[in-house]
Coordinates of N, CA and C and ligand atoms in Angstrom, one line a residue:
M1 N 195.1 181.2 403.0 CA 195.9 180.6 401.9 C 196.0 181.7 400.8
E2 N 197.3 181.9 400.3 CA 197.5 182.9 399.3 C 197.3 182.3 397.9
L3 N 196.6 183.0 397.0 CA 196.4 182.5 395.6 C 197.7 182.9 394.8
T4 N 198.0 182.1 393.8 CA 199.1 182.5 392.9 C 198.6 183.6 392.0
S5 N 199.5 184.2 391.2 CA 199.0 185.3 390.3 C 198.1 184.7 389.2
R6 N 198.4 183.5 388.8 CA 197.5 182.9 387.7 C 196.1 182.6 388.3
Q7 N 196.1 182.1 389.6 CA 194.8 181.8 390.2 C 194.0 183.1 390.3
N8 N 194.7 184.2 390.7 CA 194.0 185.5 390.8 C 193.5 186.0 389.4
E9 N 194.3 185.7 388.4 CA 193.8 186.1 387.0 C 192.6 185.3 386.6
I10 N 192.6 184.0 387.0 CA 191.4 183.2 386.7 C 190.2 183.7 387.4
V11 N 190.3 184.0 388.7 CA 189.2 184.5 389.5 C 188.7 185.8 388.8
A12 N 189.6 186.7 388.4 CA 189.1 187.9 387.8 C 188.4 187.7 386.5
I13 N 188.8 186.7 385.7 CA 188.2 186.4 384.4 C 186.8 185.9 384.7
V14 N 186.7 184.9 385.7 CA 185.4 184.3 386.0 C 184.4 185.3 386.6
K15 N 185.0 186.3 387.4 CA 184.1 187.3 388.0 C 183.5 188.1 386.9
E16 N 184.3 188.5 385.9 CA 183.8 189.3 384.8 C 183.0 188.6 383.8
K17 N 183.4 187.4 383.4 CA 182.7 186.7 382.3 C 181.9 185.5 382.6
G18 N 181.9 185.0 383.9 CA 181.3 183.8 384.3 C 179.8 183.8 384.1
P19 N 179.1 182.7 383.8 CA 179.7 181.4 383.7 C 180.5 181.3 382.4
I20 N 181.7 180.6 382.6 CA 182.6 180.5 381.5 C 183.3 179.1 381.6
T21 N 183.5 178.5 380.5 CA 184.1 177.1 380.5 C 185.6 177.2 380.7
G22 N 186.2 176.0 381.1 CA 187.6 175.9 381.3 C 188.4 176.3 380.1
D23 N 187.8 175.8 378.9 CA 188.5 176.1 377.6 C 188.5 177.6 377.3
E24 N 187.4 178.2 377.6 CA 187.3 179.7 377.4 C 188.3 180.4 378.3
I25 N 188.4 180.0 379.6 CA 189.3 180.6 380.5 C 190.8 180.5 380.0
A26 N 191.1 179.3 379.5 CA 192.4 179.0 379.0 C 192.7 179.9 377.8
R27 N 191.7 180.0 376.9 CA 191.9 180.9 375.7 C 192.1 182.3 376.2
E28 N 191.4 182.8 377.1 CA 191.6 184.2 377.6 C 193.0 184.4 378.1
L29 N 193.6 183.3 378.8 CA 194.9 183.4 379.3 C 196.0 183.1 378.3
N30 N 195.6 182.6 377.1 CA 196.5 182.2 376.1 C 197.4 181.0 376.5
I31 N 196.8 180.1 377.3 CA 197.6 178.9 377.7 C 196.7 177.7 377.6
S32 N 197.3 176.5 377.7 CA 196.4 175.3 377.4 C 195.5 175.0 378.6
R33 N 194.5 174.3 378.3 CA 193.5 173.9 379.3 C 194.2 173.1 380.4
S34 N 195.1 172.2 380.0 CA 195.7 171.3 381.0 C 196.6 172.1 382.0
T35 N 197.1 173.2 381.5 CA 198.0 174.0 382.4 C 197.2 174.6 383.6
I36 N 195.9 174.9 383.3 CA 195.1 175.5 384.4 C 194.2 174.5 385.2
R37 N 194.3 173.2 384.8 CA 193.4 172.2 385.4 C 193.6 172.2 386.9
S38 N 194.8 172.2 387.4 CA 195.0 172.1 388.9 C 194.5 173.4 389.6
D39 N 194.8 174.6 388.9 CA 194.3 175.8 389.5 C 192.8 175.8 389.6
L40 N 192.1 175.3 388.6 CA 190.6 175.3 388.6 C 190.1 174.3 389.7
T41 N 190.9 173.2 389.9 CA 190.5 172.3 391.0 C 190.6 172.9 392.3
I42 N 191.7 173.6 392.5 CA 192.0 174.2 393.8 C 190.9 175.3 394.1
L43 N 190.7 176.2 393.1 CA 189.7 177.3 393.3 C 188.3 176.8 393.5
T44 N 188.0 175.6 393.0 CA 186.6 175.1 393.3 C 186.7 174.4 394.6
M45 N 187.8 173.7 394.9 CA 187.9 173.0 396.2 C 187.8 174.0 397.4
I46 N 188.4 175.2 397.2 CA 188.3 176.1 398.3 C 187.1 177.1 398.2
E47 N 186.3 176.7 397.2 CA 185.0 177.3 397.0 C 185.0 178.8 396.6
I48 N 186.1 179.2 396.0 CA 186.1 180.6 395.4 C 185.3 180.6 394.1
L49 N 185.5 179.4 393.4 CA 184.7 179.3 392.2 C 183.7 178.1 392.4
G50 N 182.6 178.1 391.7 CA 181.7 177.0 391.6 C 181.8 176.5 390.2
A51 N 181.4 175.2 390.0 CA 181.4 174.6 388.6 C 180.1 173.9 388.4
R52 N 179.5 174.2 387.3 CA 178.3 173.4 386.9 C 178.5 172.7 385.6
P53 N 178.2 171.4 385.5 CA 178.4 170.7 384.2 C 177.6 171.4 383.1
K54 N 178.2 171.5 382.0 CA 177.6 172.1 380.8 C 177.4 173.6 380.9
V55 N 177.7 174.2 382.0 CA 177.5 175.7 382.1 C 178.9 176.3 382.3
G56 N 179.6 175.8 383.2 CA 181.0 176.3 383.4 C 181.3 176.8 384.8
Y57 N 182.3 177.6 384.9 CA 182.7 178.1 386.2 C 182.0 179.5 386.5
Y58 N 181.7 179.6 387.8 CA 181.1 180.9 388.2 C 181.7 181.3 389.5
Y59 N 181.7 182.6 389.8 CA 182.3 183.1 391.1 C 181.3 182.8 392.2
S60 N 181.8 182.1 393.3 CA 180.9 181.7 394.3 C 181.2 182.3 395.7
M61 N 182.1 183.2 395.8 CA 182.5 183.7 397.1 C 181.4 184.7 397.6
E62 N 180.8 185.5 396.7 CA 179.8 186.5 397.2 C 178.6 185.7 397.7
N63 N 177.9 186.3 398.6 CA 176.6 185.8 399.1 C 176.8 184.4 399.8
K64 N 178.0 184.2 400.3 CA 178.2 182.9 400.9 C 178.7 183.1 402.4
D65 N 178.2 182.3 403.2 CA 178.6 182.4 404.6 C 180.0 181.8 404.8
N66 N 180.3 180.7 404.1 CA 181.6 180.1 404.0 C 182.1 179.8 405.4
G67 N 181.3 179.3 406.3 CA 181.7 179.0 407.7 C 182.7 177.9 407.7
L68 N 182.6 176.9 406.8 CA 183.5 175.8 406.8 C 184.9 176.3 406.5
K69 N 185.1 177.1 405.5 CA 186.4 177.7 405.1 C 187.0 178.5 406.3
K70 N 186.1 179.3 407.0 CA 186.6 180.1 408.1 C 187.1 179.1 409.2
K71 N 186.4 178.0 409.4 CA 186.9 177.1 410.4 C 188.2 176.5 410.0
I72 N 188.3 176.0 408.8 CA 189.5 175.4 408.3 C 190.7 176.4 408.4
D73 N 190.5 177.6 408.1 CA 191.5 178.6 408.2 C 192.2 178.7 409.6
T74 N 191.4 178.3 410.6 CA 191.9 178.4 412.0 C 192.7 177.1 412.4
I75 N 192.6 176.0 411.6 CA 193.3 174.8 412.1 C 194.7 174.7 411.5
L76 N 195.6 174.5 412.4 CA 197.0 174.4 411.9 C 197.5 173.0 411.9
V77 N 198.6 172.7 411.2 CA 199.2 171.4 411.1 C 199.5 170.9 412.5
K78 N 200.0 171.7 413.4 CA 200.4 171.2 414.7 C 199.2 170.7 415.5
D79 N 198.0 171.2 415.2 CA 196.8 170.8 415.9 C 196.4 169.3 415.6
T80 N 196.9 168.8 414.5 CA 196.4 167.5 414.0 C 197.4 166.6 413.6
M81 N 198.7 167.0 413.6 CA 199.7 166.1 413.1 C 199.9 164.8 413.9
S82 N 200.6 163.8 413.3 CA 200.8 162.6 414.0 C 202.3 162.5 414.3
V83 N 202.7 161.5 415.1 CA 204.1 161.3 415.5 C 204.8 160.7 414.3
P84 N 206.0 161.2 413.9 CA 206.7 160.7 412.7 C 207.5 159.5 413.0
V85 N 207.7 158.6 412.0 CA 208.6 157.5 412.2 C 209.8 157.9 411.4
V86 N 210.9 158.0 412.0 CA 212.2 158.5 411.4 C 213.2 157.5 411.6
M87 N 213.9 157.1 410.5 CA 215.0 156.1 410.6 C 216.3 156.7 409.9
D88 N 217.4 156.2 410.3 CA 218.7 156.8 409.8 C 218.9 156.2 408.3
E89 N 219.6 157.1 407.5 CA 220.0 156.7 406.1 C 220.7 155.4 406.0
N90 N 221.5 155.1 407.0 CA 222.3 153.8 406.9 C 221.5 152.6 407.3
T91 N 220.2 152.7 407.7 CA 219.4 151.6 408.0 C 219.2 150.7 406.8
S92 N 219.2 149.4 406.9 CA 219.0 148.6 405.7 C 217.6 148.7 405.2
V93 N 217.4 148.5 403.9 CA 216.0 148.5 403.3 C 215.2 147.4 404.1
Y94 N 215.8 146.3 404.4 CA 215.1 145.2 405.1 C 214.5 145.7 406.4
D95 N 215.4 146.4 407.2 CA 214.9 146.9 408.5 C 213.9 148.0 408.4
V96 N 214.0 148.8 407.3 CA 212.9 149.8 407.1 C 211.6 149.2 406.8
I97 N 211.6 148.1 406.0 CA 210.4 147.4 405.7 C 209.8 146.8 407.0
V98 N 210.6 146.3 407.8 CA 210.1 145.7 409.1 C 209.5 146.9 409.9
G99 N 210.2 148.0 409.9 CA 209.7 149.2 410.6 C 208.4 149.7 410.1
L100 N 208.2 149.6 408.8 CA 206.9 150.1 408.2 C 205.8 149.2 408.7
F101 N 206.0 147.9 408.8 CA 204.9 147.0 409.3 C 204.7 147.3 410.8
L102 N 205.8 147.3 411.6 CA 205.7 147.4 413.0 C 205.0 148.7 413.4
E103 N 205.3 149.8 412.7 CA 204.8 151.1 413.1 C 203.5 151.4 412.4
N104 N 203.1 150.5 411.4 CA 201.8 150.7 410.7 C 201.7 152.1 410.0
V105 N 202.7 152.4 409.2 CA 202.7 153.7 408.5 C 202.9 153.4 407.0
S106 N 202.6 154.4 406.2 CA 202.7 154.2 404.8 C 204.1 154.8 404.2
S107 N 204.7 155.7 405.0 CA 206.0 156.1 404.6 C 206.9 156.4 405.8
I108 N 208.2 156.3 405.6 CA 209.1 156.6 406.7 C 210.0 157.7 406.3
F109 N 210.2 158.6 407.2 CA 211.1 159.7 407.0 C 212.5 159.3 407.4
I110 N 213.5 159.8 406.6 CA 214.9 159.3 406.8 C 215.7 160.6 407.2
S111 N 216.6 160.3 408.1 CA 217.5 161.4 408.5 C 218.9 161.0 408.5
Q112 N 219.8 162.0 408.5 CA 221.2 161.8 408.6 C 221.7 162.7 409.7
N113 N 222.3 162.1 410.7 CA 222.7 162.9 411.9 C 221.6 163.7 412.5
G114 N 220.4 163.1 412.5 CA 219.2 163.8 413.1 C 218.6 164.8 412.2
V115 N 219.1 165.0 411.0 CA 218.5 166.1 410.1 C 217.8 165.4 408.9
L116 N 216.6 165.8 408.6 CA 215.8 165.2 407.6 C 216.5 165.2 406.3
S117 N 216.6 164.0 405.7 CA 217.4 163.9 404.4 C 216.6 163.2 403.3
G118 N 215.5 162.5 403.7 CA 214.7 161.8 402.6 C 213.4 161.2 403.1
V119 N 212.7 160.7 402.2 CA 211.4 160.0 402.4 C 211.4 158.7 401.7
V120 N 210.9 157.6 402.3 CA 210.7 156.4 401.5 C 209.3 155.9 401.7
S121 N 208.7 155.5 400.6 CA 207.3 155.1 400.6 C 207.1 153.6 400.4
R122 N 205.9 153.1 400.6 CA 205.6 151.7 400.4 C 206.0 151.2 399.0
K123 N 205.7 152.0 398.0 CA 206.0 151.6 396.6 C 207.5 151.6 396.4
D124 N 208.2 152.6 397.0 CA 209.7 152.6 396.8 C 210.2 151.3 397.3
L125 N 209.7 150.9 398.5 CA 210.3 149.6 399.1 C 209.9 148.4 398.3
L126 N 208.6 148.4 397.8 CA 208.1 147.3 397.0 C 208.9 147.2 395.7
R127 N 209.2 148.3 395.1 CA 210.0 148.3 393.9 C 211.4 147.7 394.1
T128 N 212.0 148.1 395.3 CA 213.3 147.5 395.6 C 213.3 146.0 395.8
T129 N 212.2 145.5 396.3 CA 212.1 144.0 396.5 C 212.0 143.3 395.2
L130 N 211.6 144.0 394.1 CA 211.5 143.4 392.8 C 212.9 143.2 392.1
G131 N 213.8 144.0 392.6 CA 215.2 144.0 392.0 C 216.0 142.9 392.6
K132 N 217.3 143.0 392.3 CA 218.2 141.9 392.7 C 219.1 142.3 393.9
M133 N 218.7 143.5 394.5 CA 219.6 144.0 395.6 C 219.5 143.1 396.8
N134 N 220.5 143.1 397.6 CA 220.5 142.4 398.9 C 219.9 143.4 399.9
L135 N 218.6 143.1 400.3 CA 217.9 144.1 401.1 C 218.6 144.3 402.5
S136 N 219.3 143.3 403.0 CA 219.8 143.4 404.3 C 221.1 144.2 404.4
V137 N 221.7 144.5 403.2 CA 222.9 145.3 403.3 C 222.8 146.6 402.5
T138 N 221.6 146.7 401.8 CA 221.4 148.0 401.0 C 220.9 149.1 401.9
P139 N 221.6 150.2 402.1 CA 221.1 151.3 403.0 C 219.9 152.0 402.3
V140 N 218.9 152.3 403.1 CA 217.7 153.0 402.6 C 218.1 154.3 401.9
G141 N 219.2 154.9 402.3 CA 219.7 156.1 401.6 C 219.8 156.0 400.1
L142 N 220.0 154.8 399.6 CA 220.3 154.6 398.2 C 219.0 154.6 397.4
I143 N 217.8 154.3 398.0 CA 216.6 154.2 397.3 C 215.5 155.3 397.6
M144 N 215.8 156.1 398.6 CA 214.8 157.0 399.0 C 214.7 158.2 398.1
T145 N 213.6 159.0 398.2 CA 213.5 160.3 397.6 C 214.3 161.3 398.5
R146 N 215.2 162.1 397.9 CA 216.1 162.8 398.7 C 215.9 164.3 398.7
M147 N 216.3 165.0 399.7 CA 216.4 166.4 399.8 C 217.3 166.9 398.6
P148 N 217.0 168.0 397.9 CA 216.0 169.0 398.2 C 214.7 168.7 397.6
N149 N 214.4 167.5 397.2 CA 213.1 167.2 396.5 C 212.0 166.9 397.5
I150 N 212.2 167.0 398.8 CA 211.2 166.7 399.8 C 210.2 167.8 400.0
I151 N 208.9 167.5 399.9 CA 207.9 168.4 400.1 C 207.5 168.4 401.6
Y152 N 207.6 169.5 402.3 CA 207.3 169.4 403.8 C 206.4 170.6 404.2
V153 N 206.0 170.6 405.4 CA 205.3 171.7 406.0 C 205.9 172.0 407.4
K154 N 205.5 173.2 407.9 CA 205.9 173.6 409.2 C 204.7 173.5 410.2
E155 N 205.0 173.5 411.5 CA 203.9 173.3 412.5 C 202.8 174.3 412.4
D156 N 203.2 175.6 412.0 CA 202.2 176.7 412.0 C 201.6 176.9 410.7
D157 N 201.8 176.0 409.7 CA 201.1 176.1 408.4 C 199.7 175.7 408.6
N158 N 198.9 176.2 407.8 CA 197.4 175.9 407.8 C 197.2 174.5 407.1
I159 N 196.2 173.8 407.7 CA 196.0 172.4 407.1 C 195.6 172.4 405.7
L160 N 194.9 173.5 405.2 CA 194.5 173.5 403.8 C 195.7 173.6 402.9
D161 N 196.7 174.4 403.3 CA 197.9 174.5 402.5 C 198.6 173.1 402.5
A162 N 198.6 172.4 403.6 CA 199.2 171.1 403.7 C 198.4 170.1 402.7
A163 N 197.1 170.2 402.8 CA 196.3 169.3 402.0 C 196.6 169.6 400.5
I164 N 196.7 170.8 400.2 CA 196.9 171.2 398.7 C 198.3 170.6 398.3
K165 N 199.3 170.7 399.2 CA 200.6 170.1 398.8 C 200.5 168.6 398.5
I166 N 199.8 167.9 399.4 CA 199.6 166.5 399.2 C 198.8 166.2 397.9
F167 N 197.8 167.0 397.6 CA 197.0 166.8 396.4 C 197.8 167.1 395.2
E168 N 198.5 168.3 395.2 CA 199.2 168.7 394.0 C 200.4 167.8 393.7
H169 N 201.1 167.3 394.7 CA 202.3 166.5 394.4 C 202.0 165.0 394.4
K170 N 200.7 164.7 394.6 CA 200.2 163.3 394.5 C 201.1 162.4 395.4
I171 N 201.2 162.8 396.7 CA 201.9 162.0 397.7 C 201.0 161.7 398.9
D172 N 201.4 160.8 399.7 CA 200.5 160.4 400.8 C 200.8 161.1 402.1
S173 N 202.1 161.6 402.3 CA 202.4 162.2 403.5 C 203.5 163.3 403.4
L174 N 203.5 164.2 404.4 CA 204.4 165.3 404.5 C 205.1 165.2 405.8
P175 N 206.5 165.4 405.8 CA 207.1 165.6 407.1 C 206.8 167.0 407.6
V176 N 206.6 167.1 408.9 CA 206.4 168.4 409.5 C 207.8 168.8 410.1
V177 N 208.3 169.9 409.7 CA 209.7 170.2 410.1 C 209.9 171.4 411.0
R178 N 210.9 171.5 411.7 CA 211.3 172.7 412.5 C 212.8 173.0 412.1
E179 N 213.0 174.3 411.8 CA 214.4 174.6 411.4 C 215.3 174.6 412.6
S180 N 216.6 174.1 412.4 CA 217.6 174.2 413.4 C 218.9 174.6 412.7
K181 N 219.9 174.8 413.5 CA 221.2 175.3 412.9 C 221.7 174.3 411.9
S182 N 221.5 173.0 412.3 CA 222.1 171.9 411.4 C 221.2 171.6 410.2
G183 N 220.0 172.0 410.2 CA 219.1 171.7 409.1 C 217.7 171.5 409.6
L184 N 216.9 170.8 408.8 CA 215.4 170.6 409.1 C 215.3 169.4 410.0
K185 N 214.7 169.5 411.2 CA 214.4 168.4 412.1 C 212.9 168.0 411.8
C186 N 212.7 166.7 411.8 CA 211.3 166.2 411.6 C 210.6 166.1 412.9
V187 N 209.6 166.8 413.1 CA 208.9 166.8 414.4 C 207.4 166.2 414.3
G188 N 207.0 165.9 413.0 CA 205.7 165.4 412.9 C 205.4 164.8 411.5
R189 N 204.2 164.3 411.4 CA 203.8 163.6 410.1 C 202.4 164.1 409.8
F190 N 202.2 164.6 408.6 CA 200.8 165.0 408.2 C 200.5 164.2 407.0
T191 N 199.4 163.4 407.0 CA 199.1 162.5 406.0 C 197.6 162.6 405.5
K192 N 197.3 161.8 404.5 CA 195.9 161.8 404.0 C 195.0 161.3 405.1
T193 N 195.5 160.5 406.0 CA 194.6 160.0 407.1 C 194.3 161.2 408.0
N194 N 195.3 162.1 408.3 CA 195.0 163.3 409.1 C 193.9 164.1 408.5
I195 N 194.0 164.2 407.1 CA 192.9 165.0 406.4 C 191.6 164.4 406.5
T196 N 191.5 163.0 406.4 CA 190.3 162.3 406.6 C 189.7 162.5 408.0
R197 N 190.6 162.5 409.0 CA 190.1 162.7 410.4 C 189.5 164.1 410.6
I198 N 190.3 165.1 410.0 CA 189.8 166.5 410.1 C 188.4 166.6 409.5
F199 N 188.3 166.0 408.3 CA 187.0 166.0 407.6 C 185.9 165.5 408.5
V200 N 186.1 164.3 409.1 CA 185.1 163.7 409.9 C 184.8 164.5 411.1
D201 N 185.9 165.1 411.8 CA 185.7 165.9 413.0 C 184.9 167.2 412.6
L202 N 185.2 167.8 411.4 CA 184.5 169.0 411.1 C 183.0 168.7 410.9
V203 N 182.7 167.6 410.3 CA 181.3 167.2 410.1 C 180.6 167.0 411.5
R204 N 181.4 166.4 412.4 CA 180.8 166.1 413.7 C 180.9 167.4 414.6
E205 N 181.5 168.4 414.0 CA 181.7 169.7 414.7 C 182.5 169.6 416.0
D206 N 183.6 168.8 415.9 CA 184.5 168.7 417.0 C 185.5 169.8 417.0
F207 N 185.6 170.5 415.9 CA 186.6 171.6 415.8 C 185.9 172.9 416.2
Ligands
LIG1 P1 203.5 155.3 397.3 O1 204.8 155.4 396.6 O2 203.5 154.2 398.3 O3 202.3 155.4 396.4 P2 203.6 158.2 397.9 O4 202.5 158.5 396.9 O5 203.5 158.9 399.2 O6 203.5 156.6 398.3 O7 205.0 158.4 397.2 C1 205.1 158.5 395.8 C2 206.6 158.9 395.6 O8 206.8 160.2 396.1 C3 207.6 158.0 396.2 O9 208.7 157.8 395.3 C4 208.1 158.7 397.5 O10 209.4 158.5 397.8 C5 207.9 160.2 397.1 N1 207.4 161.0 398.2 C6 206.6 160.6 399.2 N2 206.4 161.6 400.1 C7 207.1 162.7 399.6 C8 207.4 164.0 400.1 N3 206.8 164.5 401.2 N4 208.2 164.8 399.4 C9 208.8 164.3 398.2 N5 208.6 163.1 397.8 C10 207.8 162.2 398.4

């Protein structure tokens, strides 16, 4: 996983001055504490930094075997992804809700002419049922989150990068896509459940 330039700056500050509090790091960078909150979460999550209450952040990569991180670095999205549920943009909201129950998924990926065009989640559908729309004639294309705002991953992406996307964008699932001449084709689904399964398998040492 590649760190951003700000994350690298944070690591350099902590290496030099740690233990150091989040407020002090923000002051060093001349930006607000809230701006670096997600960077600090990621850096501690991937164990480059450690955090101790009332002490602050410290550099934790040295003297560490970090076997777990090494293992995670070798696992790709394609090793763990699930089968996607994809429906056409013209499908009625009613039929998409039925599909959600039948397929037992939390979101459905939407396509137009076989190319990924959107995502619709449980709450998107629930919100629509609260309105006055006729669900049987309203196409899901009207209520979905649309490209280019879709966050996705590719089959050869690392699972940690996928997990970070889910975490940072506060979403439940990512379409796994493959590029084609006509656009992005949805070939898989990577969700919070996949991450939970990886976590359990890692502890059981199945990977
Ligand atoms: P829920 O809405 O049921 O809590 P999510 O947290 O996954 O489920 O979705 C939150 C919002 O983000 C919804 O409006 C949904 O359309 C949108 N969304 C879900 N997945 C993605 C994605 N991969 N890329 C962009 N937007 C997404």
